[in-house]
Structure formats: C-alpha cells, structure tokens
Amino acid sequence: MRKPIIVGNWKMNLTVSAAKKLAGDIEGDYKSDWVEKVEAVVCPTYLQISGVAGVLSGQIGLGAQDLFWEKEDGAYTGEVSAIMLKELGCKYVIIGHSERREYLGETDEMVGKKSQAALAADLTPIICIGESKEQREAGQTNEFLEKQLLAAIENIDQADIVRVIIAYEPIWAIGSGDPASPEDAEEVASLIREALTDKYSQAEAQQCQILYGGSAKADNIAGFIGQDNIDGALVGGASLDAEEFVGMLANVAKKND
Ligand code: PGA
C-alpha cells in the first residue's frame, strides 16, 4: 500500500518570518494520529528552510523547490547543492516544476541531472511533468507526457526509481482554480505507472508515488485520492493557508482511515 502524500509548494511567497508563522500554524493544527495515514510536506524557499525547520517538530516533512546538479562545492553562483539541503533537514526536493521550465529554461536533461543529484544525496525527488492547454487540445497529452517522463528518468536505475515521486501537473490547471477532473488525472497517472512498469517492472512501478497538482484544495482532494493511481497532491495556492492545507490533510487522513 502506498501512503498518500500532500506536498505544499510555497513557491516565491512569504518573508522568513511569515513562513515561520505559517509553519507554526500548520504544526499547531496538525493531529499527530495523521502521521500513519498521510505524509505531509512543506517546501519553502531556500531562504526560509532553516527557519521553518526550527518550527517543525518532525511530523511534517521538509523539502526544497529546486537544487543544482553538481554534488561538490564549487563556482556555481546562486546555486544550492543537495548536501546543503540535507544539512538543514530537507528530505524532499521538487524538480522540473513547469514554472522553472517556462521562466528559467529548465530542460528535461537538467531535470534528469537534478533528480540524480537528489537521489545520490538521499533526497526524494518530486519530478514534475505536465502538458499545456494547446497540447491537450491537440490530443498530444499522452505522447508528450511519456516523452517528458522518460527523459527525466532516463538514467535512474531500478534500485532508485522506487524513491522517486512523479507529480502530474497539467499547466493549464496550475493556479487557475480549475483543476483537472479526477478521472482525467487518473488516466494520466495510470499511463505514468504503465510507463514505469515498462521501463522497470511492475514491482517498482507499484511502489512509486504519483501525485496530482493543479488547483488541488481541501474540498476536491478526496476525489483525487480516491483514484487507484493517485497517491496525493502537489499543492500551491492552498498550501499558503494553514486552515486549507490542514483541511486537506484531514480529508486525506479520513479517506485513509
Ligand atoms: P496550485 O499550484 O495548487 O496553486 O494550482 C500547484 C503547483 O504549481 O505545484
């Protein structure tokens, strides 16, 4: 049985003090008996990670929104390595979010290298894939996503793939208030699992967590979690509101009772 996971992607929001307050509010409303039923993770900006780590007691996991692929210290201005994130208590790292692909020119090759760097440092990569509205309308969704997925995991071996999380985030659903239907998201999630089965084996593919992302919130999460191949959500806007985020965790915990 795969455990559901809800990951808050705080994106470029909040000052350090506001981030600590949000983490404290989430921690305060979190019920400790949810630990068995749902994994909760927050991903603040690099600047906020250490402050947020100081507020969290360990029942809510910590992640980053990106990393650089080089493992050793070096002349890479502005970048942050996996080891630096580990030291601050991060267990997860989001990789290849569509906003980074769009605004920062992140390519499938970069996503692959970053994912390998994360795995080498024992961080769990949350690899994002997702089609645009134009691609969906042109009927290219499945073909595009399979290509994007296989490029990202090209050099990840059998032993490591089970530690990878794939987040399906249709670009048109992100921040739009208009999520994909749970059935459409499930169609893609099952395609992802099929592709993983083909490349590795059923045993590995069945262990990988697959998330949905794009306008997920407390009152629609149950529909996604209820699907066979969807194991949780990557959450933007709704993760910036403690009540909403905790409401999502509560609904997932209830569903998994
Ligand atoms: P959203 O963002 O929940 O605000 O749509 C999701 C994401 O970009 O990860």
PDB file of C-alpha atoms and ligand atoms in Angstrom:
ATOM      1  CA  MET A   1       0.000   0.000   0.000  1.00  0.00           C
ATOM      2  CA  ARG A   2       1.381   3.383  -0.990  1.00  0.00           C
ATOM      3  CA  LYS A   3       0.981   6.057   1.647  1.00  0.00           C
ATOM      4  CA  PRO A   4      -0.714   9.253   0.477  1.00  0.00           C
ATOM      5  CA  ILE A   5       1.426  12.376   0.488  1.00  0.00           C
ATOM      6  CA  ILE A   6       0.436  16.033   0.373  1.00  0.00           C
ATOM      7  CA  VAL A   7       3.249  18.402  -0.574  1.00  0.00           C
ATOM      8  CA  GLY A   8       2.901  22.161  -0.140  1.00  0.00           C
ATOM      9  CA  ASN A   9       4.853  24.158  -2.718  1.00  0.00           C
ATOM     10  CA  TRP A  10       5.139  27.639  -1.262  1.00  0.00           C
ATOM     11  CA  LYS A  11       6.770  28.984  -4.450  1.00  0.00           C
ATOM     12  CA  MET A  12       8.145  32.561  -4.184  1.00  0.00           C
ATOM     13  CA  ASN A  13       5.863  33.602  -1.354  1.00  0.00           C
ATOM     14  CA  LEU A  14       6.309  34.876   2.197  1.00  0.00           C
ATOM     15  CA  THR A  15       9.118  36.524   4.137  1.00  0.00           C
ATOM     16  CA  VAL A  16      11.114  34.337   6.522  1.00  0.00           C
ATOM     17  CA  SER A  17       9.023  35.455   9.487  1.00  0.00           C
ATOM     18  CA  ALA A  18       5.742  34.864   7.631  1.00  0.00           C
ATOM     19  CA  ALA A  19       6.958  31.427   6.561  1.00  0.00           C
ATOM     20  CA  LYS A  20       7.786  30.522  10.166  1.00  0.00           C
ATOM     21  CA  LYS A  21       4.337  31.691  11.228  1.00  0.00           C
ATOM     22  CA  LEU A  22       2.653  29.578   8.540  1.00  0.00           C
ATOM     23  CA  ALA A  23       4.696  26.514   9.522  1.00  0.00           C
ATOM     24  CA  GLY A  24       3.800  27.091  13.180  1.00  0.00           C
ATOM     25  CA  ASP A  25       0.101  27.403  12.346  1.00  0.00           C
ATOM     26  CA  ILE A  26       0.153  24.174  10.312  1.00  0.00           C
ATOM     27  CA  GLU A  27       2.068  22.360  13.041  1.00  0.00           C
ATOM     28  CA  GLY A  28      -0.349  23.676  15.664  1.00  0.00           C
ATOM     29  CA  ASP A  29      -3.433  22.328  13.889  1.00  0.00           C
ATOM     30  CA  TYR A  30      -1.854  19.056  12.806  1.00  0.00           C
ATOM     31  CA  LYS A  31      -3.200  15.961  14.559  1.00  0.00           C
ATOM     32  CA  SER A  32      -0.468  13.514  15.447  1.00  0.00           C
ATOM     33  CA  ASP A  33      -2.568  10.451  14.586  1.00  0.00           C
ATOM     34  CA  TRP A  34      -2.455  11.555  10.921  1.00  0.00           C
ATOM     35  CA  VAL A  35       1.207  10.519  10.725  1.00  0.00           C
ATOM     36  CA  GLU A  36       0.247   6.936   9.892  1.00  0.00           C
ATOM     37  CA  LYS A  37      -2.323   7.953   7.314  1.00  0.00           C
ATOM     38  CA  VAL A  38      -0.803  10.782   5.307  1.00  0.00           C
ATOM     39  CA  GLU A  39       2.654  12.185   4.761  1.00  0.00           C
ATOM     40  CA  ALA A  40       2.668  15.987   4.989  1.00  0.00           C
ATOM     41  CA  VAL A  41       5.490  18.028   3.467  1.00  0.00           C
ATOM     42  CA  VAL A  42       6.136  21.744   3.048  1.00  0.00           C
ATOM     43  CA  CYS A  43       8.578  23.222   0.537  1.00  0.00           C
ATOM     44  CA  PRO A  44       9.537  26.799   1.401  1.00  0.00           C
ATOM     45  CA  THR A  45      12.088  28.941  -0.480  1.00  0.00           C
ATOM     46  CA  TYR A  46      15.774  28.285   0.225  1.00  0.00           C
ATOM     47  CA  LEU A  47      15.873  31.344   2.488  1.00  0.00           C
ATOM     48  CA  GLN A  48      13.053  30.092   4.679  1.00  0.00           C
ATOM     49  CA  ILE A  49      14.138  26.471   5.038  1.00  0.00           C
ATOM     50  CA  SER A  50      16.238  26.792   8.163  1.00  0.00           C
ATOM     51  CA  GLY A  51      13.685  28.989   9.978  1.00  0.00           C
ATOM     52  CA  VAL A  52      10.864  26.618   9.086  1.00  0.00           C
ATOM     53  CA  ALA A  53      12.966  23.608  10.158  1.00  0.00           C
ATOM     54  CA  GLY A  54      13.272  25.213  13.581  1.00  0.00           C
ATOM     55  CA  VAL A  55       9.490  25.435  13.903  1.00  0.00           C
ATOM     56  CA  LEU A  56       8.569  21.925  12.710  1.00  0.00           C
ATOM     57  CA  SER A  57       8.722  19.092  15.212  1.00  0.00           C
ATOM     58  CA  GLY A  58       9.357  16.259  12.760  1.00  0.00           C
ATOM     59  CA  GLN A  59       5.840  15.084  11.969  1.00  0.00           C
ATOM     60  CA  ILE A  60       5.696  17.373   8.927  1.00  0.00           C
ATOM     61  CA  GLY A  61       8.439  16.808   6.361  1.00  0.00           C
ATOM     62  CA  LEU A  62      10.566  19.497   4.786  1.00  0.00           C
ATOM     63  CA  GLY A  63      11.507  19.917   1.155  1.00  0.00           C
ATOM     64  CA  ALA A  64      13.099  22.409  -1.227  1.00  0.00           C
ATOM     65  CA  GLN A  65      11.754  23.748  -4.515  1.00  0.00           C
ATOM     66  CA  ASP A  66      14.890  23.080  -6.544  1.00  0.00           C
ATOM     67  CA  LEU A  67      18.591  22.214  -6.310  1.00  0.00           C
ATOM     68  CA  PHE A  68      21.660  22.261  -8.527  1.00  0.00           C
ATOM     69  CA  TRP A  69      23.001  19.048 -10.029  1.00  0.00           C
ATOM     70  CA  GLU A  70      26.660  19.445  -9.051  1.00  0.00           C
ATOM     71  CA  LYS A  71      27.427  17.491  -5.898  1.00  0.00           C
ATOM     72  CA  GLU A  72      30.584  19.200  -4.694  1.00  0.00           C
ATOM     73  CA  ASP A  73      31.088  22.780  -3.559  1.00  0.00           C
ATOM     74  CA  GLY A  74      32.131  24.931  -6.489  1.00  0.00           C
ATOM     75  CA  ALA A  75      31.861  28.072  -8.571  1.00  0.00           C
ATOM     76  CA  TYR A  76      28.134  27.946  -9.375  1.00  0.00           C
ATOM     77  CA  THR A  77      26.876  31.390  -8.456  1.00  0.00           C
ATOM     78  CA  GLY A  78      23.404  31.440  -6.998  1.00  0.00           C
ATOM     79  CA  GLU A  79      23.036  27.667  -6.814  1.00  0.00           C
ATOM     80  CA  VAL A  80      22.413  25.331  -3.881  1.00  0.00           C
ATOM     81  CA  SER A  81      23.519  21.690  -3.609  1.00  0.00           C
ATOM     82  CA  ALA A  82      21.740  18.618  -2.306  1.00  0.00           C
ATOM     83  CA  ILE A  83      24.145  18.327   0.639  1.00  0.00           C
ATOM     84  CA  MET A  84      23.294  21.865   1.761  1.00  0.00           C
ATOM     85  CA  LEU A  85      19.603  20.989   1.742  1.00  0.00           C
ATOM     86  CA  LYS A  86      20.186  17.749   3.626  1.00  0.00           C
ATOM     87  CA  GLU A  87      22.056  19.552   6.365  1.00  0.00           C
ATOM     88  CA  LEU A  88      19.013  21.738   7.015  1.00  0.00           C
ATOM     89  CA  GLY A  89      16.735  18.739   7.346  1.00  0.00           C
ATOM     90  CA  CYS A  90      15.223  18.528   3.862  1.00  0.00           C
ATOM     91  CA  LYS A  91      14.032  15.105   2.767  1.00  0.00           C
ATOM     92  CA  TYR A  92      12.346  16.095  -0.493  1.00  0.00           C
ATOM     93  CA  VAL A  93      13.043  18.351  -3.443  1.00  0.00           C
ATOM     94  CA  ILE A  94      10.687  19.465  -6.202  1.00  0.00           C
ATOM     95  CA  ILE A  95      12.350  19.193  -9.607  1.00  0.00           C
ATOM     96  CA  GLY A  96      11.309  20.461 -13.022  1.00  0.00           C
ATOM     97  CA  HIS A  97       8.265  22.463 -11.995  1.00  0.00           C
ATOM     98  CA  SER A  98       6.613  23.914 -15.099  1.00  0.00           C
ATOM     99  CA  GLU A  99       7.277  27.443 -13.833  1.00  0.00           C
ATOM    100  CA  ARG A 100      11.025  26.722 -13.809  1.00  0.00           C
ATOM    101  CA  ARG A 101      10.784  25.125 -17.226  1.00  0.00           C
ATOM    102  CA  GLU A 102       8.940  28.182 -18.553  1.00  0.00           C
ATOM    103  CA  TYR A 103      10.738  31.100 -16.874  1.00  0.00           C
ATOM    104  CA  LEU A 104      14.196  29.626 -16.389  1.00  0.00           C
ATOM    105  CA  GLY A 105      14.534  27.395 -19.418  1.00  0.00           C
ATOM    106  CA  GLU A 106      14.875  24.196 -17.436  1.00  0.00           C
ATOM    107  CA  THR A 107      15.167  21.264 -19.844  1.00  0.00           C
ATOM    108  CA  ASP A 108      14.413  17.550 -19.498  1.00  0.00           C
ATOM    109  CA  GLU A 109      18.153  16.938 -19.380  1.00  0.00           C
ATOM    110  CA  MET A 110      18.576  19.340 -16.450  1.00  0.00           C
ATOM    111  CA  VAL A 111      15.625  17.736 -14.694  1.00  0.00           C
ATOM    112  CA  GLY A 112      17.283  14.329 -15.113  1.00  0.00           C
ATOM    113  CA  LYS A 113      20.620  15.543 -13.743  1.00  0.00           C
ATOM    114  CA  LYS A 114      18.962  17.252 -10.780  1.00  0.00           C
ATOM    115  CA  SER A 115      16.943  14.142  -9.977  1.00  0.00           C
ATOM    116  CA  GLN A 116      20.090  12.019  -9.946  1.00  0.00           C
ATOM    117  CA  ALA A 117      21.861  14.528  -7.698  1.00  0.00           C
ATOM    118  CA  ALA A 118      18.926  14.417  -5.290  1.00  0.00           C
ATOM    119  CA  LEU A 119      18.937  10.606  -5.185  1.00  0.00           C
ATOM    120  CA  ALA A 120      22.696  10.490  -4.677  1.00  0.00           C
ATOM    121  CA  ALA A 121      22.275  12.632  -1.550  1.00  0.00           C
ATOM    122  CA  ASP A 122      19.333  10.548  -0.337  1.00  0.00           C
ATOM    123  CA  LEU A 123      16.773  13.257  -1.055  1.00  0.00           C
ATOM    124  CA  THR A 124      13.456  12.237  -2.611  1.00  0.00           C
ATOM    125  CA  PRO A 125      12.975  13.998  -5.954  1.00  0.00           C
ATOM    126  CA  ILE A 126       9.438  15.068  -6.804  1.00  0.00           C
ATOM    127  CA  ILE A 127       9.673  15.235 -10.591  1.00  0.00           C
ATOM    128  CA  CYS A 128       7.030  17.418 -12.231  1.00  0.00           C
ATOM    129  CA  ILE A 129       5.606  16.780 -15.661  1.00  0.00           C
ATOM    130  CA  GLY A 130       2.603  18.361 -17.336  1.00  0.00           C
ATOM    131  CA  GLU A 131       1.127  19.351 -20.663  1.00  0.00           C
ATOM    132  CA  SER A 132      -0.021  22.776 -21.849  1.00  0.00           C
ATOM    133  CA  LYS A 133      -3.575  23.594 -22.840  1.00  0.00           C
ATOM    134  CA  GLU A 134      -2.563  23.640 -26.514  1.00  0.00           C
ATOM    135  CA  GLN A 135      -1.040  20.177 -26.265  1.00  0.00           C
ATOM    136  CA  ARG A 136      -4.153  18.835 -24.539  1.00  0.00           C
ATOM    137  CA  GLU A 137      -6.434  20.367 -27.163  1.00  0.00           C
ATOM    138  CA  ALA A 138      -4.280  18.964 -29.944  1.00  0.00           C
ATOM    139  CA  GLY A 139      -4.601  15.449 -28.442  1.00  0.00           C
ATOM    140  CA  GLN A 140      -0.851  15.289 -27.706  1.00  0.00           C
ATOM    141  CA  THR A 141      -1.089  14.886 -23.926  1.00  0.00           C
ATOM    142  CA  ASN A 142      -0.153  11.227 -23.513  1.00  0.00           C
ATOM    143  CA  GLU A 143       2.617  11.228 -26.067  1.00  0.00           C
ATOM    144  CA  PHE A 144       4.149  14.428 -24.663  1.00  0.00           C
ATOM    145  CA  LEU A 145       3.988  13.310 -21.033  1.00  0.00           C
ATOM    146  CA  GLU A 146       5.524   9.943 -21.741  1.00  0.00           C
ATOM    147  CA  LYS A 147       8.415  11.630 -23.524  1.00  0.00           C
ATOM    148  CA  GLN A 148       8.870  14.134 -20.682  1.00  0.00           C
ATOM    149  CA  LEU A 149       8.776  11.381 -18.057  1.00  0.00           C
ATOM    150  CA  LEU A 150      11.185   9.044 -19.828  1.00  0.00           C
ATOM    151  CA  ALA A 151      13.666  11.860 -20.438  1.00  0.00           C
ATOM    152  CA  ALA A 152      13.644  12.786 -16.747  1.00  0.00           C
ATOM    153  CA  ILE A 153      14.178   9.232 -15.511  1.00  0.00           C
ATOM    154  CA  GLU A 154      16.439   8.073 -18.339  1.00  0.00           C
ATOM    155  CA  ASN A 155      19.470   7.484 -16.120  1.00  0.00           C
ATOM    156  CA  ILE A 156      17.690   6.437 -12.943  1.00  0.00           C
ATOM    157  CA  ASP A 157      18.220   2.764 -12.236  1.00  0.00           C
ATOM    158  CA  GLN A 158      15.930   0.065 -10.914  1.00  0.00           C
ATOM    159  CA  ALA A 159      17.073   0.402  -7.298  1.00  0.00           C
ATOM    160  CA  ASP A 160      16.486   4.157  -7.198  1.00  0.00           C
ATOM    161  CA  ILE A 161      13.209   4.583  -9.050  1.00  0.00           C
ATOM    162  CA  VAL A 162      11.162   3.478  -6.041  1.00  0.00           C
ATOM    163  CA  ARG A 163      12.446   6.580  -4.213  1.00  0.00           C
ATOM    164  CA  VAL A 164      11.175   8.914  -6.929  1.00  0.00           C
ATOM    165  CA  ILE A 165       7.831  10.727  -6.762  1.00  0.00           C
ATOM    166  CA  ILE A 166       6.204  11.825 -10.018  1.00  0.00           C
ATOM    167  CA  ALA A 167       3.871  14.830  -9.932  1.00  0.00           C
ATOM    168  CA  TYR A 168       1.460  15.200 -12.821  1.00  0.00           C
ATOM    169  CA  GLU A 169       0.658  18.889 -13.070  1.00  0.00           C
ATOM    170  CA  PRO A 170      -1.277  19.977 -16.151  1.00  0.00           C
ATOM    171  CA  ILE A 171      -0.005  23.517 -16.763  1.00  0.00           C
ATOM    172  CA  TRP A 172      -3.484  24.854 -17.508  1.00  0.00           C
ATOM    173  CA  ALA A 173      -4.749  23.715 -14.098  1.00  0.00           C
ATOM    174  CA  ILE A 174      -1.985  25.340 -12.037  1.00  0.00           C
ATOM    175  CA  GLY A 175      -3.196  28.404 -10.170  1.00  0.00           C
ATOM    176  CA  SER A 176      -6.306  28.575 -12.353  1.00  0.00           C
ATOM    177  CA  GLY A 177      -8.909  27.426  -9.841  1.00  0.00           C
ATOM    178  CA  ASP A 178      -9.897  24.928 -12.493  1.00  0.00           C
ATOM    179  CA  PRO A 179      -8.418  21.514 -11.659  1.00  0.00           C
ATOM    180  CA  ALA A 180      -8.353  18.526 -13.980  1.00  0.00           C
ATOM    181  CA  SER A 181     -11.175  16.101 -13.274  1.00  0.00           C
ATOM    182  CA  PRO A 182     -10.088  13.220 -11.016  1.00  0.00           C
ATOM    183  CA  GLU A 183     -10.858  10.839 -13.906  1.00  0.00           C
ATOM    184  CA  ASP A 184      -8.646  12.721 -16.380  1.00  0.00           C
ATOM    185  CA  ALA A 185      -5.862  12.925 -13.797  1.00  0.00           C
ATOM    186  CA  GLU A 186      -6.225   9.188 -13.131  1.00  0.00           C
ATOM    187  CA  GLU A 187      -5.942   8.442 -16.844  1.00  0.00           C
ATOM    188  CA  VAL A 188      -2.560  10.166 -16.890  1.00  0.00           C
ATOM    189  CA  ALA A 189      -1.467   8.659 -13.555  1.00  0.00           C
ATOM    190  CA  SER A 190      -2.166   5.167 -14.854  1.00  0.00           C
ATOM    191  CA  LEU A 191      -0.247   5.974 -18.026  1.00  0.00           C
ATOM    192  CA  ILE A 192       2.698   7.070 -15.864  1.00  0.00           C
ATOM    193  CA  ARG A 193       2.535   3.817 -13.907  1.00  0.00           C
ATOM    194  CA  GLU A 194       2.391   1.850 -17.134  1.00  0.00           C
ATOM    195  CA  ALA A 195       5.457   3.656 -18.461  1.00  0.00           C
ATOM    196  CA  LEU A 196       7.282   2.918 -15.199  1.00  0.00           C
ATOM    197  CA  THR A 197       6.239  -0.739 -15.437  1.00  0.00           C
ATOM    198  CA  ASP A 198       7.562  -0.957 -18.984  1.00  0.00           C
ATOM    199  CA  LYS A 199      10.904   0.660 -18.131  1.00  0.00           C
ATOM    200  CA  TYR A 200      11.444  -1.104 -14.792  1.00  0.00           C
ATOM    201  CA  SER A 201       8.992  -3.740 -13.592  1.00  0.00           C
ATOM    202  CA  GLN A 202       5.591  -3.931 -12.009  1.00  0.00           C
ATOM    203  CA  ALA A 203       7.135  -4.324  -8.554  1.00  0.00           C
ATOM    204  CA  GLU A 204       8.977  -0.997  -8.824  1.00  0.00           C
ATOM    205  CA  ALA A 205       6.159   0.837 -10.572  1.00  0.00           C
ATOM    206  CA  GLN A 206       3.690  -0.167  -7.882  1.00  0.00           C
ATOM    207  CA  GLN A 207       5.870   1.399  -5.198  1.00  0.00           C
ATOM    208  CA  CYS A 208       6.240   4.835  -6.829  1.00  0.00           C
ATOM    209  CA  GLN A 209       4.020   7.592  -5.515  1.00  0.00           C
ATOM    210  CA  ILE A 210       2.255   9.573  -8.236  1.00  0.00           C
ATOM    211  CA  LEU A 211       0.780  12.960  -7.342  1.00  0.00           C
ATOM    212  CA  TYR A 212      -1.705  15.253  -8.987  1.00  0.00           C
ATOM    213  CA  GLY A 213      -1.108  19.029  -8.930  1.00  0.00           C
ATOM    214  CA  GLY A 214      -3.128  21.990 -10.193  1.00  0.00           C
ATOM    215  CA  SER A 215      -5.722  23.832  -8.090  1.00  0.00           C
ATOM    216  CA  ALA A 216      -5.984  20.988  -5.588  1.00  0.00           C
ATOM    217  CA  LYS A 217      -7.584  22.028  -2.312  1.00  0.00           C
ATOM    218  CA  ALA A 218      -9.414  20.732   0.751  1.00  0.00           C
ATOM    219  CA  ASP A 219     -12.777  20.284  -0.919  1.00  0.00           C
ATOM    220  CA  ASN A 220     -11.545  18.458  -4.039  1.00  0.00           C
ATOM    221  CA  ILE A 221      -8.678  16.344  -2.671  1.00  0.00           C
ATOM    222  CA  ALA A 222     -10.848  13.331  -1.806  1.00  0.00           C
ATOM    223  CA  GLY A 223     -11.783  12.895  -5.481  1.00  0.00           C
ATOM    224  CA  PHE A 224      -8.110  12.633  -6.482  1.00  0.00           C
ATOM    225  CA  ILE A 225      -7.073  10.435  -3.578  1.00  0.00           C
ATOM    226  CA  GLY A 226      -9.956   8.109  -4.410  1.00  0.00           C
ATOM    227  CA  GLN A 227      -8.324   7.179  -7.730  1.00  0.00           C
ATOM    228  CA  ASP A 228      -6.295   3.967  -7.975  1.00  0.00           C
ATOM    229  CA  ASN A 229      -3.090   5.540  -9.206  1.00  0.00           C
ATOM    230  CA  ILE A 230      -3.102   8.940  -7.500  1.00  0.00           C
ATOM    231  CA  ASP A 231      -1.249   8.936  -4.205  1.00  0.00           C
ATOM    232  CA  GLY A 232      -1.535  12.566  -3.187  1.00  0.00           C
ATOM    233  CA  ALA A 233      -1.102  16.112  -4.394  1.00  0.00           C
ATOM    234  CA  LEU A 234       1.433  18.845  -5.014  1.00  0.00           C
ATOM    235  CA  VAL A 235      -0.310  21.955  -3.773  1.00  0.00           C
ATOM    236  CA  GLY A 236       0.476  25.603  -4.490  1.00  0.00           C
ATOM    237  CA  GLY A 237      -2.074  28.247  -3.505  1.00  0.00           C
ATOM    238  CA  ALA A 238      -3.946  26.128  -0.975  1.00  0.00           C
ATOM    239  CA  SER A 239      -0.724  25.334   0.886  1.00  0.00           C
ATOM    240  CA  LEU A 240      -0.255  29.003   1.829  1.00  0.00           C
ATOM    241  CA  ASP A 241      -3.331  28.952   4.033  1.00  0.00           C
ATOM    242  CA  ALA A 242      -2.829  26.864   7.171  1.00  0.00           C
ATOM    243  CA  GLU A 243      -6.506  26.072   7.596  1.00  0.00           C
ATOM    244  CA  GLU A 244      -6.899  24.992   3.976  1.00  0.00           C
ATOM    245  CA  PHE A 245      -3.717  22.908   3.987  1.00  0.00           C
ATOM    246  CA  VAL A 246      -4.567  21.230   7.284  1.00  0.00           C
ATOM    247  CA  GLY A 247      -8.081  20.668   5.919  1.00  0.00           C
ATOM    248  CA  MET A 248      -6.553  18.759   3.014  1.00  0.00           C
ATOM    249  CA  LEU A 249      -4.518  16.613   5.383  1.00  0.00           C
ATOM    250  CA  ALA A 250      -7.616  15.934   7.478  1.00  0.00           C
ATOM    251  CA  ASN A 251      -9.610  14.876   4.421  1.00  0.00           C
ATOM    252  CA  VAL A 252      -6.875  12.569   3.194  1.00  0.00           C
ATOM    253  CA  ALA A 253      -6.433  11.052   6.673  1.00  0.00           C
ATOM    254  CA  LYS A 254     -10.181  10.487   6.881  1.00  0.00           C
ATOM    255  CA  LYS A 255     -10.236   8.827   3.480  1.00  0.00           C
ATOM    256  CA  ASN A 256      -7.373   6.577   4.522  1.00  0.00           C
ATOM    257  CA  ASP A 257      -8.955   5.619   7.872  1.00  0.00           C
TER     258      ASP A 257
HETATM  259  P1  PGA B   1      -1.729  25.388  -7.449  1.00  0.00           P
HETATM  260  O1  PGA B   1      -0.194  25.067  -7.813  1.00  0.00           O
HETATM  261  O2  PGA B   1      -2.138  24.401  -6.380  1.00  0.00           O
HETATM  262  O3  PGA B   1      -1.723  26.802  -6.951  1.00  0.00           O
HETATM  263  O4  PGA B   1      -2.511  25.230  -8.689  1.00  0.00           O
HETATM  264  C1  PGA B   1       0.277  23.754  -7.889  1.00  0.00           C
HETATM  265  C2  PGA B   1       1.737  23.765  -8.260  1.00  0.00           C
HETATM  266  O5  PGA B   1       2.150  24.585  -9.075  1.00  0.00           O
HETATM  267  O6  PGA B   1       2.534  22.947  -7.733  1.00  0.00           O
END
